[in-house]
Amino acid sequence: MTSHEVQPLDANLENELVRAVEKNFDAQIKYTQDLIRFGGQRGHEFEAITQFDMDEAALSQHVGAGKFSKEHSKAPIVVGVHKPRETKGKSLILNAHVDIVPTGPLDLWTHHPSDPVIEGDWLYGRGGADMLGGSAANLFALDALRSLGLQPAAEVTVQSVVEEESTGNGTLMTHLKGYTADAVLIPEPEEEMLVRANVGVLWFQIEVRGQPVHVREMGKGANAIDAIYRVITNLRELEETWNSQKASKSAHFRNEAHPINLNVGKIAGGDWASSVPAWCTIDCRIALYPGVSAASAAQQIESHVAAFAATDPYLKNTPPKMTFNGFFAEGYELPASGSAAEDCLASAHERATGAPLKTFMTAGYLDTRVHALYDKIPALCYGP
C-alpha cells in the first residue's frame, strides 16, 4: 500500500472529539438497545426505517441485483444527506443495514433475542453486532461533531438499508438512485480489521419430486428426500472443486483452508410419515471468488447438477428443478495501492487501539461490493 496525502487533525480537536464520543456513549448504547427491541427480521423492518422504496423493475435490470422472491422485504430505505455551508473536504457515505437474520430456537438464548441485555462490557441481542450497533455509530459520530458546534467539511450521506442479509438490493437501490461519494465506510463487525477482499454469494433452491406410494410398497416408489441427499453429495463435489482452485485465484484466498463454503441452510419435504415423500426442497448458499460473475457461477452449478442427474437412475427421468432466489452477487477486492480514505481509517484505528490497522479476507457477503464494483470508490468495511 502506498501513502496518500491525509491532513492530520489538530491534536486538541482530536482529543475533544474523543471526549465527545465518550460523553455520549451511554446514549449511543441506549439507541442500539432500542433498535434491538424493534427487531428487523426480513419483512419486519418498518418500525426502524422510513422513506424510498425498492424498485423491482430497475433492480432486475442490474447485473448485481439479487433475485426477487415472495419473501423479499418491502420495507423502505432511508437516506439522509448533510450538505455543508461550504465544501472543503472529501464526501463520505456512512452505510448500515438494519435487517437481521432469524433468531433460531428461543431456548438456545440465555435472554430473549429482542431483549438487549448488558452484562459486563457485552451487549446481547439479535442484530446488536450485525449491524445495529454500526448503524447507531454512524449517527452518533455526526452527533459528536454537532455537540462541539462542528459539522463535516463535505457532503455526508447516511444510508439505512434492508436486504443486506438476503439479496444486497437495499444498498444497490441507493446506487441506482444516484447516491455516491469520494469513499464509503460500512461499520460491519469485522474484528476491527479492514476487509481487503470479499467473496460473492449465490442463493438457490433445488426441488426434487418423488414417486409417492404407501410405505408398505416403498420399493415401488421413489423417495424425494433420499434423492435430494444424493444431489447434496454432488454439490459437495463442486464445492471442493472450487476450493481446489484457490491457488489460481487472488492471493487473499490462497492461504485460506476453505474459502468457498456451500451451506445447505433449509430442507423441507414430504407430507406424511407413512407415505414415500413426493417432494423435497433444499435452500442453499455458496460463495464465489472475486472476479467470477454470478451468472457464470450459477451456470456451473446448473450444469453440474444436470450432469449428475443424467447418471442417476431416478433423477435422469425426473430432473431436479433449480431456482435462484436471493443473492446473485459478485465478490470484490480493494486495490493493493490503498487510498487516502484507507490511510485516514488506519490513522484513526491506530489512535484508538494503539496498533496498526490489519486487513483480511472474509468469506461472507458484504454490501461494500456495491460501492467497490459499481460506484468504483474506496469501499471500507471495518468495525468491532
mmCIF file of C-alpha atoms in Angstrom:
data_model
loop_
_atom_site.group_PDB
_atom_site.id
_atom_site.type_symbol
_atom_site.label_atom_id
_atom_site.label_comp_id
_atom_site.label_asym_id
_atom_site.label_seq_id
_atom_site.Cartn_x
_atom_site.Cartn_y
_atom_site.Cartn_z
ATOM 1 C CA MET A 1 0.000 0.000 0.000
ATOM 2 C CA THR A 2 1.338 3.421 -0.888
ATOM 3 C CA SER A 3 0.985 6.529 1.249
ATOM 4 C CA HIS A 4 -1.602 9.134 0.328
ATOM 5 C CA GLU A 5 -1.778 12.721 1.471
ATOM 6 C CA VAL A 6 -4.013 12.883 4.563
ATOM 7 C CA GLN A 7 -4.146 16.114 6.529
ATOM 8 C CA PRO A 8 -3.887 15.244 10.253
ATOM 9 C CA LEU A 9 -6.366 16.652 12.746
ATOM 10 C CA ASP A 10 -5.231 19.211 15.264
ATOM 11 C CA ALA A 11 -4.316 17.242 18.405
ATOM 12 C CA ASN A 12 -6.545 19.328 20.665
ATOM 13 C CA LEU A 13 -9.520 18.897 18.319
ATOM 14 C CA GLU A 14 -8.876 15.173 18.112
ATOM 15 C CA ASN A 15 -8.974 14.916 21.905
ATOM 16 C CA GLU A 16 -12.178 16.943 22.037
ATOM 17 C CA LEU A 17 -13.808 14.593 19.525
ATOM 18 C CA VAL A 18 -12.804 11.548 21.558
ATOM 19 C CA ARG A 19 -14.278 13.102 24.692
ATOM 20 C CA ALA A 20 -17.483 13.991 22.833
ATOM 21 C CA VAL A 21 -17.908 10.379 21.680
ATOM 22 C CA GLU A 22 -17.241 9.084 25.193
ATOM 23 C CA LYS A 23 -19.665 11.576 26.748
ATOM 24 C CA ASN A 24 -22.500 10.392 24.516
ATOM 25 C CA PHE A 25 -21.628 6.683 24.523
ATOM 26 C CA ASP A 26 -24.320 5.706 27.023
ATOM 27 C CA ALA A 27 -26.931 7.368 24.796
ATOM 28 C CA GLN A 28 -25.484 5.525 21.781
ATOM 29 C CA ILE A 29 -25.830 2.174 23.592
ATOM 30 C CA LYS A 30 -29.418 3.028 24.622
ATOM 31 C CA TYR A 31 -30.254 3.834 20.992
ATOM 32 C CA THR A 32 -28.723 0.497 19.900
ATOM 33 C CA GLN A 33 -30.847 -1.268 22.518
ATOM 34 C CA ASP A 34 -33.942 0.451 21.107
ATOM 35 C CA LEU A 35 -33.053 -0.868 17.638
ATOM 36 C CA ILE A 36 -32.684 -4.396 19.012
ATOM 37 C CA ARG A 37 -36.146 -4.136 20.601
ATOM 38 C CA PHE A 38 -37.626 -3.171 17.232
ATOM 39 C CA GLY A 39 -36.343 -6.391 15.684
ATOM 40 C CA GLY A 40 -35.910 -6.269 11.935
ATOM 41 C CA GLN A 41 -36.058 -9.769 10.525
ATOM 42 C CA ARG A 42 -36.749 -9.868 6.817
ATOM 43 C CA GLY A 43 -40.006 -8.054 6.043
ATOM 44 C CA HIS A 44 -40.397 -6.659 9.563
ATOM 45 C CA GLU A 45 -38.055 -3.655 9.423
ATOM 46 C CA PHE A 46 -40.731 -0.954 9.074
ATOM 47 C CA GLU A 47 -40.528 0.453 12.584
ATOM 48 C CA ALA A 48 -36.804 1.005 12.256
ATOM 49 C CA ILE A 49 -36.725 2.911 8.974
ATOM 50 C CA THR A 50 -38.762 5.016 6.530
ATOM 51 C CA GLN A 51 -38.539 6.620 3.067
ATOM 52 C CA PHE A 52 -37.954 5.428 -0.525
ATOM 53 C CA ASP A 53 -38.977 2.006 -1.793
ATOM 54 C CA MET A 54 -37.304 -0.785 -3.723
ATOM 55 C CA ASP A 55 -37.812 -0.578 -7.487
ATOM 56 C CA GLU A 56 -38.025 -4.200 -8.608
ATOM 57 C CA ALA A 57 -38.090 -3.308 -12.307
ATOM 58 C CA ALA A 58 -34.955 -1.161 -12.090
ATOM 59 C CA LEU A 59 -33.114 -3.618 -9.855
ATOM 60 C CA SER A 60 -33.938 -6.574 -12.070
ATOM 61 C CA GLN A 61 -32.113 -4.883 -14.955
ATOM 62 C CA HIS A 62 -28.855 -4.606 -12.975
ATOM 63 C CA VAL A 63 -26.217 -7.348 -13.156
ATOM 64 C CA GLY A 64 -25.593 -7.125 -9.411
ATOM 65 C CA ALA A 65 -29.186 -7.429 -8.233
ATOM 66 C CA GLY A 66 -30.356 -10.286 -6.067
ATOM 67 C CA LYS A 67 -33.312 -12.327 -7.240
ATOM 68 C CA PHE A 68 -36.742 -11.300 -6.001
ATOM 69 C CA SER A 69 -38.952 -13.811 -4.221
ATOM 70 C CA LYS A 70 -42.169 -13.585 -2.247
ATOM 71 C CA GLU A 71 -40.065 -13.161 0.912
ATOM 72 C CA HIS A 72 -38.262 -10.067 -0.433
ATOM 73 C CA SER A 73 -38.574 -7.181 2.010
ATOM 74 C CA LYS A 74 -40.931 -4.370 1.097
ATOM 75 C CA ALA A 75 -39.518 -2.115 3.784
ATOM 76 C CA PRO A 76 -38.354 1.292 2.518
ATOM 77 C CA ILE A 77 -34.836 2.714 2.624
ATOM 78 C CA VAL A 78 -33.699 5.876 4.427
ATOM 79 C CA VAL A 79 -31.024 8.165 3.025
ATOM 80 C CA GLY A 80 -30.119 11.395 4.811
ATOM 81 C CA VAL A 81 -27.668 13.871 3.296
ATOM 82 C CA HIS A 82 -25.673 16.507 5.172
ATOM 83 C CA LYS A 83 -24.723 19.394 2.910
ATOM 84 C CA PRO A 84 -22.077 21.756 4.308
ATOM 85 C CA ARG A 85 -22.275 25.501 4.013
ATOM 86 C CA GLU A 86 -19.002 25.338 2.085
ATOM 87 C CA THR A 87 -17.330 22.173 0.791
ATOM 88 C CA LYS A 88 -13.694 21.941 1.864
ATOM 89 C CA GLY A 89 -13.082 18.202 2.071
ATOM 90 C CA LYS A 90 -13.989 14.807 0.661
ATOM 91 C CA SER A 91 -17.517 13.431 0.646
ATOM 92 C CA LEU A 92 -18.408 10.246 2.512
ATOM 93 C CA ILE A 93 -21.161 7.615 2.649
ATOM 94 C CA LEU A 94 -21.909 6.027 6.024
ATOM 95 C CA ASN A 95 -23.918 2.898 5.240
ATOM 96 C CA ALA A 96 -25.553 0.360 7.562
ATOM 97 C CA HIS A 97 -28.197 -2.316 7.207
ATOM 98 C CA VAL A 98 -30.986 -2.705 9.762
ATOM 99 C CA ASP A 99 -32.296 -6.105 8.656
ATOM 100 C CA ILE A 100 -31.243 -9.006 10.853
ATOM 101 C CA VAL A 101 -31.152 -12.778 10.499
ATOM 102 C CA PRO A 102 -33.738 -15.067 12.147
ATOM 103 C CA THR A 103 -33.331 -15.804 15.835
ATOM 104 C CA GLY A 104 -33.408 -19.593 15.668
ATOM 105 C CA PRO A 105 -34.810 -21.603 18.600
ATOM 106 C CA LEU A 106 -35.518 -19.313 21.549
ATOM 107 C CA ASP A 107 -34.408 -21.945 24.047
ATOM 108 C CA LEU A 108 -30.839 -21.551 22.778
ATOM 109 C CA TRP A 109 -30.827 -17.949 24.055
ATOM 110 C CA THR A 110 -29.944 -17.020 27.625
ATOM 111 C CA HIS A 111 -32.108 -13.912 27.234
ATOM 112 C CA HIS A 112 -34.835 -13.207 24.681
ATOM 113 C CA PRO A 113 -33.149 -12.113 21.413
ATOM 114 C CA SER A 114 -35.158 -8.869 21.379
ATOM 115 C CA ASP A 115 -34.215 -8.069 24.978
ATOM 116 C CA PRO A 116 -30.981 -6.019 24.793
ATOM 117 C CA VAL A 117 -29.186 -7.143 27.954
ATOM 118 C CA ILE A 118 -25.838 -5.689 29.044
ATOM 119 C CA GLU A 119 -23.524 -7.977 31.003
ATOM 120 C CA GLY A 120 -20.133 -6.502 31.784
ATOM 121 C CA ASP A 121 -18.794 -4.945 28.576
ATOM 122 C CA TRP A 122 -21.079 -7.036 26.334
ATOM 123 C CA LEU A 123 -24.429 -6.097 24.819
ATOM 124 C CA TYR A 124 -26.566 -9.119 23.893
ATOM 125 C CA GLY A 125 -29.467 -9.206 21.440
ATOM 126 C CA ARG A 126 -30.147 -10.342 17.879
ATOM 127 C CA GLY A 127 -28.662 -7.833 15.437
ATOM 128 C CA GLY A 128 -26.763 -5.829 18.044
ATOM 129 C CA ALA A 129 -23.417 -6.534 16.373
ATOM 130 C CA ASP A 130 -24.649 -7.253 12.832
ATOM 131 C CA MET A 131 -25.193 -4.439 12.476
ATOM 132 C CA LEU A 132 -27.495 -2.267 14.560
ATOM 133 C CA GLY A 133 -24.519 -1.143 16.619
ATOM 134 C CA GLY A 134 -22.828 0.080 13.439
ATOM 135 C CA SER A 135 -25.991 1.912 12.384
ATOM 136 C CA ALA A 136 -26.016 3.701 15.726
ATOM 137 C CA ALA A 137 -22.303 4.525 15.447
ATOM 138 C CA ASN A 138 -22.873 6.227 12.076
ATOM 139 C CA LEU A 139 -25.424 8.594 13.576
ATOM 140 C CA PHE A 140 -23.629 9.244 16.849
ATOM 141 C CA ALA A 141 -20.373 10.095 15.063
ATOM 142 C CA LEU A 142 -22.195 13.027 13.486
ATOM 143 C CA ASP A 143 -23.833 13.814 16.810
ATOM 144 C CA ALA A 144 -20.398 14.071 18.443
ATOM 145 C CA LEU A 145 -19.409 16.722 15.902
ATOM 146 C CA ARG A 146 -22.628 18.636 16.473
ATOM 147 C CA SER A 147 -22.130 18.602 20.246
ATOM 148 C CA LEU A 148 -18.893 20.537 19.659
ATOM 149 C CA GLY A 149 -20.559 23.009 17.317
ATOM 150 C CA LEU A 150 -18.870 21.410 14.314
ATOM 151 C CA GLN A 151 -20.047 19.818 11.085
ATOM 152 C CA PRO A 152 -18.434 17.728 8.330
ATOM 153 C CA ALA A 153 -16.485 19.787 5.827
ATOM 154 C CA ALA A 154 -18.064 17.989 2.865
ATOM 155 C CA GLU A 155 -21.240 16.123 1.990
ATOM 156 C CA VAL A 156 -22.007 13.100 4.189
ATOM 157 C CA THR A 157 -24.686 10.624 3.138
ATOM 158 C CA VAL A 158 -26.127 8.342 5.810
ATOM 159 C CA GLN A 159 -27.800 5.249 4.375
ATOM 160 C CA SER A 160 -30.045 2.867 6.320
ATOM 161 C CA VAL A 161 -30.863 -0.135 4.159
ATOM 162 C CA VAL A 162 -32.520 -3.561 4.224
ATOM 163 C CA GLU A 163 -31.979 -6.827 2.301
ATOM 164 C CA GLU A 164 -28.269 -6.974 3.142
ATOM 165 C CA GLU A 165 -28.813 -10.412 4.653
ATOM 166 C CA SER A 166 -30.684 -11.805 1.629
ATOM 167 C CA THR A 167 -30.043 -10.051 -1.705
ATOM 168 C CA GLY A 168 -27.951 -6.891 -1.267
ATOM 169 C CA ASN A 169 -30.682 -4.999 -3.085
ATOM 170 C CA GLY A 170 -31.061 -2.242 -0.480
ATOM 171 C CA THR A 171 -27.617 -0.735 -0.972
ATOM 172 C CA LEU A 172 -27.796 -1.449 -4.702
ATOM 173 C CA MET A 173 -31.002 0.601 -4.754
ATOM 174 C CA THR A 174 -29.136 3.607 -3.303
ATOM 175 C CA HIS A 175 -26.606 3.214 -6.125
ATOM 176 C CA LEU A 176 -29.395 3.192 -8.711
ATOM 177 C CA LYS A 177 -30.815 6.338 -7.106
ATOM 178 C CA GLY A 178 -27.510 8.058 -7.856
ATOM 179 C CA TYR A 179 -26.027 8.389 -4.369
ATOM 180 C CA THR A 180 -22.235 8.298 -4.395
ATOM 181 C CA ALA A 181 -19.266 9.918 -2.654
ATOM 182 C CA ASP A 182 -15.474 10.002 -2.539
ATOM 183 C CA ALA A 183 -15.492 6.997 -0.177
ATOM 184 C CA VAL A 184 -17.800 4.784 1.870
ATOM 185 C CA LEU A 185 -17.499 3.315 5.357
ATOM 186 C CA ILE A 186 -19.675 0.372 6.428
ATOM 187 C CA PRO A 187 -19.070 -0.463 10.125
ATOM 188 C CA GLU A 188 -19.796 -4.187 9.997
ATOM 189 C CA PRO A 189 -18.468 -6.339 12.875
ATOM 190 C CA GLU A 190 -15.110 -7.278 11.357
ATOM 191 C CA GLU A 191 -12.887 -7.631 14.441
ATOM 192 C CA GLU A 192 -11.501 -4.111 13.985
ATOM 193 C CA MET A 193 -9.854 -5.081 10.711
ATOM 194 C CA LEU A 194 -10.385 -3.749 7.197
ATOM 195 C CA VAL A 195 -11.856 -6.176 4.688
ATOM 196 C CA ARG A 196 -9.404 -6.300 1.783
ATOM 197 C CA ALA A 197 -11.224 -8.985 -0.211
ATOM 198 C CA ASN A 198 -14.710 -10.459 -0.052
ATOM 199 C CA VAL A 199 -16.458 -13.381 -1.713
ATOM 200 C CA GLY A 200 -19.536 -13.173 -3.890
ATOM 201 C CA VAL A 201 -22.617 -15.144 -2.895
ATOM 202 C CA LEU A 202 -25.400 -17.094 -4.611
ATOM 203 C CA TRP A 203 -28.652 -18.308 -3.070
ATOM 204 C CA PHE A 204 -30.580 -21.080 -4.780
ATOM 205 C CA GLN A 205 -33.291 -23.638 -4.144
ATOM 206 C CA ILE A 206 -33.419 -27.157 -5.562
ATOM 207 C CA GLU A 207 -36.640 -29.123 -5.716
ATOM 208 C CA VAL A 208 -36.883 -32.859 -6.331
ATOM 209 C CA ARG A 209 -40.160 -34.658 -6.988
ATOM 210 C CA GLY A 210 -40.572 -38.244 -5.827
ATOM 211 C CA GLN A 211 -42.938 -41.049 -6.706
ATOM 212 C CA PRO A 212 -45.329 -41.393 -3.753
ATOM 213 C CA VAL A 213 -46.595 -44.790 -2.666
ATOM 214 C CA HIS A 214 -47.697 -46.270 0.629
ATOM 215 C CA VAL A 215 -44.773 -47.188 2.810
ATOM 216 C CA ARG A 216 -45.667 -50.889 2.590
ATOM 217 C CA GLU A 217 -44.783 -50.686 -1.121
ATOM 218 C CA MET A 218 -41.794 -48.362 -0.693
ATOM 219 C CA GLY A 219 -39.666 -50.239 -3.215
ATOM 220 C CA LYS A 220 -42.126 -49.334 -5.977
ATOM 221 C CA GLY A 221 -41.841 -45.605 -5.292
ATOM 222 C CA ALA A 222 -39.084 -43.003 -5.224
ATOM 223 C CA ASN A 223 -38.216 -41.091 -2.061
ATOM 224 C CA ALA A 224 -37.654 -37.397 -2.858
ATOM 225 C CA ILE A 225 -35.763 -36.843 0.401
ATOM 226 C CA ASP A 226 -33.352 -39.696 -0.339
ATOM 227 C CA ALA A 227 -32.886 -38.311 -3.857
ATOM 228 C CA ILE A 228 -32.088 -34.815 -2.689
ATOM 229 C CA TYR A 229 -29.384 -36.152 -0.391
ATOM 230 C CA ARG A 230 -27.715 -37.561 -3.492
ATOM 231 C CA VAL A 231 -27.903 -34.071 -5.026
ATOM 232 C CA ILE A 232 -26.291 -32.588 -1.899
ATOM 233 C CA THR A 233 -23.423 -35.070 -2.166
ATOM 234 C CA ASN A 234 -22.954 -33.977 -5.769
ATOM 235 C CA LEU A 235 -22.938 -30.293 -4.761
ATOM 236 C CA ARG A 236 -20.226 -31.028 -2.195
ATOM 237 C CA GLU A 237 -18.044 -32.266 -5.039
ATOM 238 C CA LEU A 238 -18.457 -28.935 -6.823
ATOM 239 C CA GLU A 239 -17.675 -27.095 -3.595
ATOM 240 C CA GLU A 240 -14.391 -28.979 -3.273
ATOM 241 C CA THR A 241 -13.556 -28.366 -6.924
ATOM 242 C CA TRP A 242 -13.953 -24.623 -6.416
ATOM 243 C CA ASN A 243 -11.842 -24.716 -3.247
ATOM 244 C CA SER A 244 -9.097 -26.588 -5.087
ATOM 245 C CA GLN A 245 -8.848 -23.624 -7.490
ATOM 246 C CA LYS A 246 -7.879 -21.114 -4.779
ATOM 247 C CA ALA A 247 -4.185 -21.136 -5.718
ATOM 248 C CA SER A 248 -5.043 -19.710 -9.139
ATOM 249 C CA LYS A 249 -7.283 -17.030 -7.652
ATOM 250 C CA SER A 250 -6.485 -13.929 -5.626
ATOM 251 C CA ALA A 251 -3.565 -14.039 -3.210
ATOM 252 C CA HIS A 252 -6.043 -13.160 -0.465
ATOM 253 C CA PHE A 253 -7.573 -16.645 -0.718
ATOM 254 C CA ARG A 254 -4.542 -18.897 -1.213
ATOM 255 C CA ASN A 255 -3.803 -19.408 2.474
ATOM 256 C CA GLU A 256 -7.419 -19.912 3.484
ATOM 257 C CA ALA A 257 -8.235 -23.523 4.368
ATOM 258 C CA HIS A 258 -11.713 -23.477 2.823
ATOM 259 C CA PRO A 259 -12.734 -20.088 1.358
ATOM 260 C CA ILE A 260 -15.695 -21.387 -0.659
ATOM 261 C CA ASN A 261 -18.441 -22.681 1.606
ATOM 262 C CA LEU A 262 -21.650 -24.360 0.499
ATOM 263 C CA ASN A 263 -24.332 -24.155 3.170
ATOM 264 C CA VAL A 264 -27.488 -26.247 2.937
ATOM 265 C CA GLY A 265 -29.485 -23.916 5.144
ATOM 266 C CA LYS A 266 -33.031 -25.269 4.875
ATOM 267 C CA ILE A 267 -34.664 -28.559 3.958
ATOM 268 C CA ALA A 268 -38.348 -29.396 3.680
ATOM 269 C CA GLY A 269 -40.157 -32.367 2.244
ATOM 270 C CA GLY A 270 -42.839 -34.971 2.468
ATOM 271 C CA ASP A 271 -46.366 -34.815 3.819
ATOM 272 C CA TRP A 272 -46.904 -37.934 5.927
ATOM 273 C CA ALA A 273 -44.707 -40.287 7.947
ATOM 274 C CA SER A 274 -46.232 -43.343 6.245
ATOM 275 C CA SER A 275 -46.047 -42.061 2.673
ATOM 276 C CA VAL A 276 -42.963 -42.126 0.490
ATOM 277 C CA PRO A 277 -42.132 -38.396 0.114
ATOM 278 C CA ALA A 278 -43.418 -36.870 -3.107
ATOM 279 C CA TRP A 279 -41.309 -33.730 -2.836
ATOM 280 C CA CYS A 280 -38.292 -32.213 -1.135
ATOM 281 C CA THR A 281 -36.589 -28.820 -1.378
ATOM 282 C CA ILE A 282 -33.278 -27.508 -0.114
ATOM 283 C CA ASP A 283 -32.242 -23.861 0.135
ATOM 284 C CA CYS A 284 -28.526 -23.298 -0.331
ATOM 285 C CA ARG A 285 -25.899 -20.610 -0.178
ATOM 286 C CA ILE A 286 -22.486 -20.839 -1.862
ATOM 287 C CA ALA A 287 -19.589 -18.407 -2.161
ATOM 288 C CA LEU A 288 -17.608 -17.449 -5.263
ATOM 289 C CA TYR A 289 -14.234 -15.826 -5.796
ATOM 290 C CA PRO A 290 -13.904 -12.135 -6.742
ATOM 291 C CA GLY A 291 -13.793 -11.814 -10.498
ATOM 292 C CA VAL A 292 -16.183 -14.725 -11.039
ATOM 293 C CA SER A 293 -19.523 -13.447 -12.268
ATOM 294 C CA ALA A 294 -22.668 -14.595 -10.527
ATOM 295 C CA ALA A 295 -24.134 -15.677 -13.864
ATOM 296 C CA SER A 296 -21.172 -17.903 -14.750
ATOM 297 C CA ALA A 297 -21.130 -19.492 -11.283
ATOM 298 C CA ALA A 298 -24.872 -20.124 -11.500
ATOM 299 C CA GLN A 299 -24.388 -21.791 -14.871
ATOM 300 C CA GLN A 300 -21.683 -24.040 -13.432
ATOM 301 C CA ILE A 301 -23.991 -25.144 -10.620
ATOM 302 C CA GLU A 302 -26.863 -25.850 -13.001
ATOM 303 C CA SER A 303 -24.617 -27.809 -15.360
ATOM 304 C CA HIS A 304 -23.043 -29.791 -12.527
ATOM 305 C CA VAL A 305 -26.384 -30.845 -11.079
ATOM 306 C CA ALA A 306 -27.811 -31.646 -14.516
ATOM 307 C CA ALA A 307 -24.810 -33.818 -15.414
ATOM 308 C CA PHE A 308 -25.191 -35.737 -12.171
ATOM 309 C CA ALA A 309 -28.944 -36.153 -12.612
ATOM 310 C CA ALA A 310 -28.347 -37.671 -16.059
ATOM 311 C CA THR A 311 -26.404 -40.508 -14.384
ATOM 312 C CA ASP A 312 -28.889 -41.133 -11.569
ATOM 313 C CA PRO A 313 -31.361 -43.996 -12.237
ATOM 314 C CA TYR A 314 -34.318 -41.996 -10.942
ATOM 315 C CA LEU A 315 -33.339 -38.343 -11.457
ATOM 316 C CA LYS A 316 -32.497 -38.822 -15.135
ATOM 317 C CA ASN A 317 -36.236 -39.114 -15.774
ATOM 318 C CA THR A 318 -37.290 -36.618 -13.086
ATOM 319 C CA PRO A 319 -34.530 -33.975 -13.072
ATOM 320 C CA PRO A 320 -34.176 -31.545 -10.159
ATOM 321 C CA LYS A 321 -35.587 -28.049 -10.586
ATOM 322 C CA MET A 322 -33.283 -25.182 -9.614
ATOM 323 C CA THR A 323 -34.332 -21.613 -8.770
ATOM 324 C CA PHE A 324 -32.040 -18.734 -7.840
ATOM 325 C CA ASN A 325 -33.942 -16.908 -5.137
ATOM 326 C CA GLY A 326 -31.723 -14.359 -3.370
ATOM 327 C CA PHE A 327 -28.093 -13.252 -3.520
ATOM 328 C CA PHE A 328 -26.678 -13.110 -7.046
ATOM 329 C CA ALA A 329 -23.607 -11.113 -6.114
ATOM 330 C CA GLU A 330 -20.006 -10.919 -7.292
ATOM 331 C CA GLY A 331 -17.150 -10.503 -4.807
ATOM 332 C CA TYR A 332 -14.621 -7.684 -4.742
ATOM 333 C CA GLU A 333 -11.060 -6.782 -3.798
ATOM 334 C CA LEU A 334 -9.657 -3.420 -2.749
ATOM 335 C CA PRO A 335 -6.664 -2.131 -4.698
ATOM 336 C CA ALA A 336 -3.325 -3.030 -3.125
ATOM 337 C CA SER A 337 -2.305 0.607 -3.506
ATOM 338 C CA GLY A 338 -4.902 1.655 -0.942
ATOM 339 C CA SER A 339 -6.431 5.125 -0.858
ATOM 340 C CA ALA A 340 -6.453 8.345 1.136
ATOM 341 C CA ALA A 341 -9.656 7.130 2.787
ATOM 342 C CA GLU A 342 -7.937 3.922 3.867
ATOM 343 C CA ASP A 343 -4.973 5.875 5.237
ATOM 344 C CA CYS A 344 -7.384 8.046 7.214
ATOM 345 C CA LEU A 345 -9.069 4.955 8.667
ATOM 346 C CA ALA A 346 -5.675 3.430 9.526
ATOM 347 C CA SER A 347 -4.670 6.584 11.366
ATOM 348 C CA ALA A 348 -7.920 6.655 13.342
ATOM 349 C CA HIS A 349 -7.617 2.950 14.156
ATOM 350 C CA GLU A 350 -4.089 3.309 15.477
ATOM 351 C CA ARG A 351 -5.116 6.350 17.529
ATOM 352 C CA ALA A 352 -7.967 4.373 19.104
ATOM 353 C CA THR A 353 -6.268 0.994 19.612
ATOM 354 C CA GLY A 354 -2.559 1.709 19.721
ATOM 355 C CA ALA A 355 -1.922 -0.870 16.999
ATOM 356 C CA PRO A 356 -1.576 -0.709 13.196
ATOM 357 C CA LEU A 357 -4.664 -1.471 11.104
ATOM 358 C CA LYS A 358 -4.789 -5.051 9.821
ATOM 359 C CA THR A 359 -6.586 -6.219 6.693
ATOM 360 C CA PHE A 360 -8.038 -9.603 5.846
ATOM 361 C CA MET A 361 -10.312 -11.631 3.589
ATOM 362 C CA THR A 362 -13.808 -12.505 4.757
ATOM 363 C CA ALA A 363 -15.883 -15.323 3.290
ATOM 364 C CA GLY A 364 -19.291 -13.753 3.934
ATOM 365 C CA TYR A 365 -21.362 -11.300 1.894
ATOM 366 C CA LEU A 366 -20.881 -7.528 2.354
ATOM 367 C CA ASP A 367 -22.751 -4.590 0.800
ATOM 368 C CA THR A 368 -19.377 -2.908 0.273
ATOM 369 C CA ARG A 369 -19.275 -4.787 -3.035
ATOM 370 C CA VAL A 370 -21.824 -2.303 -4.476
ATOM 371 C CA HIS A 371 -19.525 0.651 -3.869
ATOM 372 C CA ALA A 372 -16.354 -1.198 -4.911
ATOM 373 C CA LEU A 373 -17.744 -2.708 -8.115
ATOM 374 C CA TYR A 374 -20.273 -0.146 -9.335
ATOM 375 C CA ASP A 375 -19.502 3.196 -7.667
ATOM 376 C CA LYS A 376 -15.785 2.399 -8.033
ATOM 377 C CA ILE A 377 -14.856 4.322 -4.891
ATOM 378 C CA PRO A 378 -12.766 3.324 -1.851
ATOM 379 C CA ALA A 379 -15.106 0.907 -0.066
ATOM 380 C CA LEU A 380 -14.111 0.413 3.550
ATOM 381 C CA CYS A 381 -15.765 -2.288 5.623
ATOM 382 C CA TYR A 382 -14.453 -2.058 9.176
ATOM 383 C CA GLY A 383 -15.939 -2.449 12.629
ATOM 384 C CA PRO A 384 -15.690 -4.116 16.037
#
